[in-house]
Amino acid sequence: DAMVIQNPRYQVTQFGKPVTLSCSQTLNHNVMYWYQQKSSQAPKLLFHYYDKDFNNEADTPDNFQSRRPNTSFCFLDIRSPGLGDAAMYLCATSRGQGSHNEQFFGPGTRLTVL
Amino acid sequence: DAKTTQPNSMESNEEEPVHLPCNHSTISGTDYIHWYRQLPSQGPEYVIHGLTSNVNNRMASLAIAEDRKSSTLILHRATLRDAAVYYCILRDGGKLIFGQGTELSVKP
């Protein structure tokens, strides 16, 4: 089945130690998104790629970066994780950016910062 | 993106229909109404979307008011597996901006 895969499902890092979360998709979708979801809150969009074009949300901290080396893969880099960055990180894809397009989400990576 | 208003929580009995309301009084003519749900410890899952007309799919039905200022997601027969947070989202362009959603609990 075509899907969105996130690895690892659980990641533990230390305060200030860089961490990379990965997302891959077999849907061949043009758009990939990263969301942050803290406990008991709704998902919050961090940024997205339309093909190779990167679109950052205005309130996404500089500590968060992303790379998309090819259509299938997208990475979320947290340069210096703080305790407040502990959250579920969700990757999603969409065929296009049109309003009628649905998004397909991965299972998420739960990040713990010690 | 325009805002939506949903009840924080709702309860349903198993095998009964559930009507989840959403108000979006500031909707624009090009906003699509999307519904997603998130089961515990999982990523959100697409449920249904529509623009003006009512929509049906295998998961649910979406009833859209004639003035488009409100909509209702209808689960025809709730099961225990339908317990989730349901998000009503207006989408104009590439982004989904999630509100707080409605937490649906289903009693056996």
Coordinates of N, CA and C in Angstrom, one line a residue:
Chain A
D1 N 0.8 -1.2 0.0 CA 0.0 0.0 0.0 C 0.9 1.2 0.0
A2 N 0.5 2.2 -0.8 CA 1.2 3.5 -0.8 C 1.0 4.2 0.5
M3 N 2.0 4.8 1.0 CA 1.9 5.3 2.4 C 3.0 6.4 2.7
V4 N 2.8 7.0 3.9 CA 3.8 7.9 4.4 C 4.4 7.2 5.6
I5 N 5.7 7.2 5.6 CA 6.5 6.4 6.6 C 7.3 7.4 7.4
Q6 N 7.3 7.3 8.7 CA 8.1 8.1 9.6 C 9.0 7.3 10.5
N7 N 10.3 7.6 10.5 CA 11.2 6.9 11.3 C 12.1 7.9 12.1
P8 N 12.4 7.6 13.3 CA 11.9 6.5 14.1 C 10.5 6.9 14.6
R9 N 9.7 6.0 15.2 CA 8.5 6.3 15.8 C 8.7 7.0 17.1
Y10 N 9.7 6.7 17.8 CA 10.1 7.3 19.1 C 11.5 7.7 19.0
Q11 N 11.8 9.0 19.4 CA 13.2 9.5 19.4 C 13.4 10.2 20.8
V12 N 14.5 9.8 21.4 CA 15.0 10.5 22.6 C 16.3 11.2 22.3
T13 N 16.3 12.5 22.7 CA 17.6 13.2 22.5 C 17.8 14.0 23.8
Q14 N 19.1 14.6 23.8 CA 19.4 15.4 25.0 C 19.3 16.8 24.7
F15 N 19.1 17.6 25.7 CA 19.0 19.1 25.5 C 20.2 19.6 24.7
G16 N 19.9 20.3 23.6 CA 21.0 20.9 22.9 C 21.6 20.0 21.9
K17 N 21.3 18.7 21.8 CA 21.9 17.7 20.9 C 21.1 17.7 19.6
P18 N 21.7 18.0 18.5 CA 20.9 18.0 17.2 C 20.3 16.6 16.9
V19 N 19.1 16.7 16.3 CA 18.4 15.5 16.0 C 17.7 15.7 14.7
T20 N 17.6 14.6 13.9 CA 17.0 14.5 12.6 C 15.9 13.5 12.6
L21 N 14.7 13.9 12.1 CA 13.6 13.0 12.0 C 13.4 12.8 10.5
S22 N 13.0 11.6 10.1 CA 12.8 11.4 8.7 C 11.4 11.0 8.3
C23 N 11.1 11.3 7.0 CA 9.8 11.0 6.5 C 10.0 10.5 5.0
S24 N 9.4 9.5 4.6 CA 9.4 9.0 3.2 C 8.0 8.7 2.8
Q25 N 7.8 8.8 1.5 CA 6.4 8.5 0.9 C 6.6 7.7 -0.4
T26 N 5.6 6.9 -0.6 CA 5.5 6.1 -1.8 C 4.4 6.5 -2.7
L27 N 3.8 7.7 -2.4 CA 2.6 8.2 -3.1 C 3.0 9.1 -4.3
N28 N 4.3 9.4 -4.4 CA 4.8 10.3 -5.4 C 4.1 11.6 -5.4
H29 N 3.8 12.1 -4.2 CA 3.1 13.4 -4.1 C 4.1 14.6 -4.2
N30 N 3.7 15.7 -4.7 CA 4.5 16.9 -4.9 C 4.8 17.6 -3.6
V31 N 3.8 17.6 -2.7 CA 3.9 18.4 -1.5 C 4.2 17.6 -0.3
M32 N 5.1 18.0 0.5 CA 5.4 17.4 1.8 C 5.3 18.4 2.9
Y33 N 4.7 18.1 4.1 CA 4.5 19.0 5.2 C 5.1 18.4 6.4
W34 N 5.6 19.3 7.3 CA 5.9 19.0 8.7 C 5.0 19.7 9.7
Y35 N 4.5 19.0 10.6 CA 3.7 19.6 11.7 C 4.3 19.2 13.0
Q36 N 4.1 20.1 14.0 CA 4.4 19.8 15.4 C 3.1 19.7 16.2
Q37 N 3.0 18.7 17.0 CA 1.8 18.6 17.8 C 2.2 18.3 19.3
K38 N 2.0 19.3 20.1 CA 2.3 19.2 21.5 C 1.1 18.5 22.2
S39 N 1.3 18.0 23.4 CA 0.3 17.3 24.2 C -1.0 18.1 24.3
S40 N -2.1 17.4 24.0 CA -3.4 18.0 24.1 C -3.7 19.2 23.2
Q41 N -2.8 19.4 22.2 CA -3.0 20.5 21.3 C -3.2 20.0 19.8
A42 N -3.7 20.9 19.0 CA -3.9 20.5 17.6 C -2.5 20.6 16.8
P43 N -2.4 19.9 15.7 CA -1.2 20.0 14.9 C -1.0 21.4 14.4
K44 N 0.3 21.8 14.4 CA 0.7 23.2 14.0 C 1.7 23.0 12.8
L45 N 1.4 23.7 11.7 CA 2.2 23.6 10.6 C 3.5 24.3 10.8
L46 N 4.7 23.6 10.5 CA 6.0 24.2 10.6 C 6.4 24.8 9.3
F47 N 6.4 23.9 8.3 CA 6.8 24.3 6.9 C 6.3 23.2 5.9
H48 N 6.5 23.6 4.6 CA 6.2 22.6 3.6 C 7.0 22.8 2.4
Y49 N 7.1 21.8 1.6 CA 7.8 21.8 0.3 C 6.8 21.6 -0.8
Y50 N 6.8 22.4 -1.8 CA 6.1 22.1 -3.0 C 7.2 21.8 -4.0
D51 N 7.3 20.5 -4.3 CA 8.5 20.0 -5.1 C 9.7 20.4 -4.3
K52 N 10.6 21.3 -4.9 CA 11.8 21.7 -4.2 C 11.6 23.1 -3.6
D53 N 10.5 23.7 -3.7 CA 10.3 25.0 -3.2 C 9.9 24.9 -1.7
F54 N 10.7 25.6 -0.9 CA 10.5 25.5 0.6 C 9.7 26.7 1.0
N55 N 8.7 26.4 1.9 CA 7.8 27.4 2.4 C 7.8 27.3 3.9
N56 N 8.3 28.3 4.6 CA 8.4 28.4 6.0 C 7.2 29.1 6.6
E57 N 6.6 28.6 7.7 CA 5.6 29.4 8.4 C 6.3 30.6 9.1
A58 N 5.6 31.7 9.2 CA 6.3 32.9 9.8 C 6.7 32.7 11.2
D59 N 6.0 31.9 12.0 CA 6.3 31.7 13.4 C 7.1 30.4 13.7
T60 N 7.6 29.8 12.7 CA 8.5 28.6 13.0 C 9.9 29.1 13.4
P61 N 10.3 28.6 14.6 CA 11.6 29.0 15.1 C 12.8 28.6 14.1
D62 N 13.8 29.4 14.2 CA 15.0 29.1 13.3 C 15.7 27.8 13.7
N63 N 15.4 27.4 14.9 CA 16.0 26.1 15.4 C 15.5 24.9 14.5
F64 N 14.4 25.1 13.8 CA 13.9 24.0 12.9 C 14.2 24.3 11.5
Q65 N 14.8 23.2 10.9 CA 15.2 23.3 9.5 C 14.6 22.0 8.8
S66 N 14.6 22.1 7.5 CA 14.1 20.9 6.7 C 14.9 20.8 5.4
R67 N 15.0 19.5 5.0 CA 15.6 19.2 3.7 C 14.8 18.2 3.0
R68 N 14.8 18.4 1.6 CA 14.0 17.5 0.8 C 14.9 17.1 -0.4
P69 N 15.8 16.1 -0.2 CA 16.7 15.7 -1.2 C 16.1 15.2 -2.5
N70 N 14.9 14.6 -2.4 CA 14.2 14.0 -3.6 C 12.8 14.0 -3.3
T71 N 12.0 13.5 -4.3 CA 10.5 13.5 -4.1 C 10.1 12.7 -2.9
S72 N 10.8 11.6 -2.7 CA 10.3 10.6 -1.7 C 10.7 10.9 -0.3
F73 N 11.7 11.7 0.0 CA 12.2 11.9 1.3 C 12.1 13.3 1.8
C74 N 11.9 13.5 3.1 CA 11.9 14.8 3.6 C 12.4 14.7 5.1
F75 N 13.3 15.6 5.5 CA 13.9 15.5 6.9 C 13.6 16.8 7.7
L76 N 13.4 16.6 8.9 CA 13.2 17.7 9.9 C 14.5 17.7 10.8
D77 N 15.2 18.8 10.8 CA 16.4 18.9 11.6 C 16.1 19.9 12.7
I78 N 16.3 19.5 14.0 CA 16.2 20.4 15.1 C 17.6 20.6 15.6
R79 N 18.1 21.8 15.4 CA 19.6 22.1 15.6 C 20.0 22.0 17.1
S80 N 19.2 22.5 18.0 CA 19.5 22.6 19.4 C 18.2 22.4 20.2
P81 N 17.8 21.1 20.3 CA 16.4 20.9 20.9 C 16.4 21.4 22.4
G82 N 15.3 22.1 22.7 CA 15.0 22.5 24.0 C 13.9 21.6 24.6
L83 N 13.7 21.8 25.9 CA 12.6 21.0 26.5 C 11.3 21.3 25.9
G84 N 11.1 22.5 25.4 CA 9.8 22.9 24.8 C 9.6 22.3 23.5
D85 N 10.6 21.6 22.9 CA 10.4 21.0 21.6 C 9.9 19.6 21.7
A86 N 9.8 19.1 22.9 CA 9.2 17.7 23.0 C 7.8 17.7 22.5
A87 N 7.5 16.9 21.6 CA 6.2 16.9 20.9 C 6.2 15.7 20.0
M88 N 5.0 15.5 19.3 CA 4.8 14.6 18.2 C 5.1 15.4 16.9
Y89 N 5.9 14.8 16.1 CA 6.2 15.5 14.8 C 5.5 14.7 13.7
L90 N 4.7 15.3 12.9 CA 3.9 14.7 11.9 C 4.3 15.1 10.5
C91 N 4.5 14.1 9.6 CA 4.8 14.4 8.2 C 3.5 14.1 7.4
A92 N 3.3 14.9 6.4 CA 2.1 14.7 5.6 C 2.5 15.0 4.1
T93 N 1.7 14.4 3.2 CA 1.9 14.7 1.8 C 0.6 15.0 1.2
S94 N 0.7 15.7 0.0 CA -0.5 16.0 -0.8 C -0.1 16.0 -2.2
R95 N -1.0 15.6 -3.1 CA -0.7 15.6 -4.5 C -0.4 17.0 -5.0
G96 N -1.1 18.0 -4.6 CA -0.9 19.3 -5.1 C -1.3 20.3 -4.0
Q97 N -1.2 21.6 -4.3 CA -1.5 22.6 -3.3 C -2.9 23.1 -3.4
G98 N -3.7 22.6 -4.3 CA -5.1 23.1 -4.5 C -5.9 22.7 -3.3
S99 N -6.9 23.6 -3.0 CA -7.7 23.4 -1.8 C -8.5 22.1 -1.8
H100 N -8.7 21.5 -2.9 CA -9.5 20.2 -2.9 C -8.6 19.0 -2.6
N101 N -7.3 19.2 -2.5 CA -6.4 18.0 -2.3 C -6.4 17.6 -0.8
E102 N -6.5 16.3 -0.6 CA -6.4 15.8 0.8 C -5.0 15.6 1.2
Q103 N -4.7 15.6 2.5 CA -3.4 15.4 3.0 C -3.4 14.0 3.6
F104 N -2.3 13.3 3.4 CA -2.0 12.0 3.9 C -0.9 12.1 5.0
F105 N -1.3 11.6 6.2 CA -0.3 11.8 7.3 C 0.4 10.5 7.6
G106 N 1.6 10.6 8.1 CA 2.3 9.5 8.7 C 1.9 9.3 10.1
P107 N 2.4 8.3 10.8 CA 2.1 8.0 12.1 C 2.7 8.9 13.2
G108 N 3.7 9.7 12.7 CA 4.3 10.6 13.7 C 5.6 10.0 14.3
T109 N 6.4 10.9 14.7 CA 7.6 10.6 15.6 C 7.4 11.4 16.9
R110 N 7.4 10.6 18.0 CA 7.3 11.3 19.3 C 8.7 11.6 19.8
L111 N 9.0 12.9 20.0 CA 10.3 13.3 20.4 C 10.3 13.6 21.9
T112 N 11.2 13.0 22.6 CA 11.5 13.3 24.0 C 12.8 14.0 24.2
V113 N 12.9 15.1 24.9 CA 14.1 15.8 25.1 C 14.4 15.8 26.6
L114 N 15.6 15.2 26.9 CA 16.0 15.0 28.3 C 16.9 16.1 28.8
Chain B
D1 N -6.2 31.8 6.8 CA -7.3 30.9 6.7 C -8.4 31.3 7.7
A2 N -9.7 31.1 7.2 CA -10.8 31.4 8.0 C -10.9 30.5 9.2
K3 N -11.6 30.9 10.3 CA -11.7 30.1 11.5 C -12.9 29.3 11.5
T4 N -12.9 28.2 12.3 CA -14.0 27.3 12.5 C -14.3 27.2 14.0
T5 N -15.5 27.0 14.4 CA -15.9 26.8 15.8 C -16.6 25.4 15.9
Q6 N -16.0 24.6 16.8 CA -16.6 23.3 17.0 C -16.8 23.1 18.5
P7 N -17.8 22.2 18.9 CA -17.9 21.9 20.4 C -16.6 21.2 20.8
N8 N -16.2 21.4 22.1 CA -15.0 20.7 22.5 C -15.1 19.2 22.6
S9 N -16.3 18.7 23.0 CA -16.5 17.3 23.1 C -18.0 16.9 22.8
M10 N -18.1 15.7 22.4 CA -19.5 15.1 22.2 C -19.4 13.6 22.6
E11 N -20.6 13.1 23.0 CA -20.7 11.7 23.3 C -21.7 11.0 22.4
S12 N -21.5 9.8 22.1 CA -22.4 9.1 21.2 C -22.5 7.6 21.8
N13 N -23.6 7.0 21.4 CA -23.7 5.6 21.7 C -23.4 4.8 20.5
E14 N -22.8 3.6 20.7 CA -22.4 2.7 19.6 C -23.6 2.4 18.7
E15 N -23.4 2.4 17.4 CA -24.4 2.0 16.4 C -25.4 3.1 16.2
E16 N -25.3 4.2 16.8 CA -26.2 5.3 16.6 C -25.6 6.4 15.7
P17 N -26.3 7.2 14.9 CA -25.7 8.2 14.1 C -25.2 9.3 15.0
V18 N -24.2 10.0 14.5 CA -23.5 11.1 15.2 C -23.5 12.3 14.2
H19 N -23.9 13.4 14.7 CA -23.8 14.7 13.9 C -22.8 15.6 14.6
L20 N -21.7 15.9 13.9 CA -20.7 16.8 14.5 C -20.8 18.1 13.8
P21 N -21.2 19.2 14.5 CA -21.4 20.5 13.9 C -20.1 21.3 13.8
C22 N -20.1 22.2 12.8 CA -19.0 23.1 12.6 C -19.5 24.5 12.1
N23 N -19.2 25.6 12.8 CA -19.5 26.9 12.3 C -18.4 27.6 11.7
H24 N -18.6 28.2 10.5 CA -17.5 28.9 9.8 C -18.2 30.1 9.1
S25 N -18.6 31.1 10.0 CA -19.3 32.2 9.5 C -18.5 33.1 8.5
T26 N -17.2 33.1 8.6 CA -16.4 34.0 7.8 C -15.8 33.2 6.6
I27 N -16.4 32.1 6.2 CA -16.0 31.4 5.0 C -16.0 32.2 3.8
S28 N -15.0 32.0 2.9 CA -15.0 32.8 1.6 C -15.4 31.8 0.5
G29 N -15.7 32.4 -0.6 CA -16.3 31.6 -1.7 C -15.4 30.5 -2.2
T30 N -14.1 30.6 -2.0 CA -13.1 29.6 -2.5 C -12.7 28.6 -1.4
D31 N -13.1 28.8 -0.2 CA -12.7 27.9 0.9 C -13.4 26.5 0.7
Y32 N -12.6 25.5 0.7 CA -13.2 24.1 0.8 C -13.3 23.8 2.3
I33 N -14.3 23.0 2.6 CA -14.5 22.5 4.0 C -13.9 21.1 4.1
H34 N -12.9 20.9 4.9 CA -12.3 19.6 5.1 C -12.5 19.1 6.5
W35 N -12.7 17.8 6.6 CA -12.8 17.1 7.9 C -11.7 16.1 8.0
Y36 N -10.9 16.1 9.1 CA -10.0 15.1 9.4 C -10.3 14.6 10.8
R37 N -9.8 13.4 11.1 CA -9.9 12.9 12.5 C -8.6 12.3 12.9
Q38 N -8.4 12.3 14.2 CA -7.1 11.8 14.8 C -7.5 10.9 15.9
L39 N -7.2 9.6 15.6 CA -7.4 8.6 16.7 C -6.2 8.7 17.7
P40 N -6.4 8.2 18.9 CA -5.3 8.3 19.9 C -4.0 7.7 19.4
S41 N -2.9 8.5 19.6 CA -1.6 8.1 19.2 C -1.4 7.8 17.7
Q42 N -2.2 8.4 16.9 CA -2.0 8.2 15.5 C -2.0 9.6 14.8
G43 N -1.5 9.6 13.5 CA -1.6 10.9 12.8 C -3.0 11.1 12.3
P44 N -3.3 12.4 12.0 CA -4.6 12.7 11.4 C -4.9 11.9 10.2
E45 N -6.2 11.7 10.0 CA -6.7 10.9 8.8 C -7.8 11.7 8.1
Y46 N -7.7 11.8 6.8 CA -8.7 12.5 6.0 C -10.0 11.8 6.1
V47 N -11.1 12.6 6.3 CA -12.4 12.0 6.3 C -13.2 12.3 5.1
I48 N -13.3 13.6 4.8 CA -14.2 14.1 3.7 C -14.0 15.5 3.5
H49 N -14.3 16.0 2.3 CA -14.3 17.4 2.1 C -15.4 17.8 1.0
G50 N -15.7 19.1 1.0 CA -16.7 19.6 0.1 C -16.6 21.1 -0.1
L51 N -17.3 21.6 -1.1 CA -17.2 23.0 -1.4 C -18.6 23.6 -1.2
T52 N -19.6 23.1 -1.9 CA -21.0 23.7 -1.8 C -22.0 22.6 -1.6
S53 N -21.9 21.5 -2.3 CA -22.9 20.4 -2.3 C -22.6 19.4 -1.2
N54 N -23.6 18.8 -0.7 CA -23.4 17.7 0.3 C -22.6 16.6 -0.4
V55 N -21.8 15.9 0.4 CA -20.9 14.9 -0.1 C -21.1 13.6 0.7
N56 N -20.9 12.5 0.1 CA -20.9 11.2 0.8 C -19.7 10.4 0.4
N57 N -19.1 9.7 1.3 CA -18.1 8.7 1.0 C -18.3 7.5 1.9
R58 N -17.3 6.5 1.8 CA -17.5 5.3 2.6 C -17.4 5.6 4.1
M59 N -16.8 6.7 4.5 CA -16.6 6.9 5.9 C -17.7 7.7 6.5
A60 N -18.2 8.7 5.8 CA -19.1 9.7 6.4 C -19.9 10.5 5.3
S61 N -20.8 11.3 5.8 CA -21.4 12.3 4.9 C -21.1 13.7 5.4
L62 N -21.1 14.6 4.5 CA -20.9 16.0 4.9 C -22.1 16.8 4.4
A63 N -22.8 17.5 5.3 CA -23.9 18.3 4.9 C -23.5 19.8 5.1
I64 N -23.6 20.5 4.0 CA -23.2 21.9 4.0 C -24.4 22.8 3.9
A65 N -24.5 23.8 4.8 CA -25.6 24.7 4.8 C -25.7 25.5 3.5
E66 N -26.8 25.9 3.1 CA -27.0 26.7 1.9 C -26.1 27.9 1.8
D67 N -26.0 28.6 2.9 CA -25.2 29.8 3.0 C -23.7 29.5 3.3
R68 N -23.4 28.2 3.4 CA -22.0 27.7 3.7 C -21.4 28.2 5.0
K69 N -22.2 28.8 5.9 CA -21.6 29.3 7.1 C -21.6 28.2 8.2
S70 N -22.1 27.0 7.9 CA -21.9 25.9 8.8 C -22.0 24.6 8.0
S71 N -21.5 23.6 8.7 CA -21.5 22.2 8.1 C -21.7 21.2 9.2
T72 N -22.0 20.0 8.8 CA -22.2 18.9 9.8 C -21.6 17.7 9.2
L73 N -20.7 17.0 10.0 CA -20.2 15.7 9.6 C -21.1 14.7 10.2
I74 N -21.5 13.7 9.4 CA -22.4 12.7 9.8 C -21.8 11.4 9.8
L75 N -21.7 10.7 10.9 CA -21.2 9.3 11.0 C -22.5 8.5 11.1
H76 N -22.8 7.6 10.2 CA -24.1 7.0 10.1 C -24.4 6.0 11.2
R77 N -23.3 5.3 11.6 CA -23.4 4.3 12.7 C -22.1 4.3 13.4
A78 N -22.1 5.0 14.5 CA -20.8 5.1 15.3 C -20.4 3.7 15.8
T79 N -19.1 3.5 15.7 CA -18.5 2.3 16.3 C -17.4 2.8 17.3
L80 N -16.9 1.9 18.1 CA -15.9 2.3 19.2 C -14.7 2.8 18.5
R81 N -14.4 2.3 17.3 CA -13.2 2.8 16.6 C -13.3 4.2 16.0
D82 N -14.5 4.8 16.1 CA -14.7 6.2 15.7 C -14.4 7.2 16.7
A83 N -14.1 6.7 17.9 CA -13.7 7.6 19.0 C -12.4 8.3 18.6
A84 N -12.4 9.6 18.5 CA -11.3 10.4 18.0 C -11.5 11.9 18.2
V85 N -10.5 12.7 17.8 CA -10.8 14.1 17.7 C -11.0 14.4 16.3
Y86 N -12.1 15.1 16.0 CA -12.6 15.5 14.7 C -12.3 16.9 14.4
Y87 N -11.6 17.2 13.4 CA -11.2 18.6 13.0 C -12.0 19.0 11.8
C88 N -12.6 20.2 11.9 CA -13.2 20.8 10.7 C -12.3 22.0 10.3
I89 N -11.9 22.0 9.1 CA -10.9 22.9 8.6 C -11.3 23.6 7.3
L90 N -11.2 24.9 7.2 CA -11.4 25.6 6.0 C -10.1 25.7 5.2
R91 N -10.1 25.3 4.0 CA -8.8 25.3 3.3 C -8.9 26.1 2.0
D92 N -8.1 27.1 1.9 CA -8.0 27.9 0.7 C -6.5 27.9 0.3
G93 N -6.1 27.1 -0.6 CA -4.7 27.0 -0.9 C -4.1 25.7 -0.2
G94 N -2.8 25.8 -0.1 CA -2.1 24.5 0.2 C -2.0 24.1 1.7
K95 N -2.5 25.0 2.6 CA -2.2 24.7 4.0 C -3.5 24.2 4.7
L96 N -3.3 23.3 5.7 CA -4.4 23.0 6.6 C -4.0 23.7 8.0
I97 N -4.9 24.5 8.4 CA -4.7 25.1 9.8 C -5.7 24.5 10.7
F98 N -5.2 23.7 11.6 CA -6.1 22.9 12.5 C -6.6 23.8 13.7
G99 N -7.9 23.7 14.0 CA -8.4 24.3 15.2 C -8.4 23.2 16.3
Q100 N -9.1 23.4 17.4 CA -9.0 22.5 18.5 C -9.8 21.2 18.3
G101 N -10.8 21.2 17.4 CA -11.5 20.0 17.1 C -12.5 19.6 18.2
T102 N -13.3 18.6 17.9 CA -14.3 18.0 18.8 C -13.8 16.6 19.2
E103 N -13.7 16.3 20.4 CA -13.3 15.0 20.9 C -14.6 14.2 21.0
L104 N -14.7 13.2 20.2 CA -15.9 12.3 20.2 C -15.6 11.0 21.0
S105 N -16.4 10.8 22.0 CA -16.3 9.5 22.7 C -17.6 8.7 22.3
V106 N -17.4 7.4 22.2 CA -18.4 6.4 21.8 C -18.6 5.4 22.9
K107 N -19.8 5.3 23.4 CA -20.1 4.4 24.5 C -20.7 3.1 24.0
P108 N -20.3 2.0 24.5 CA -20.8 0.7 24.0 C -22.2 0.5 24.5

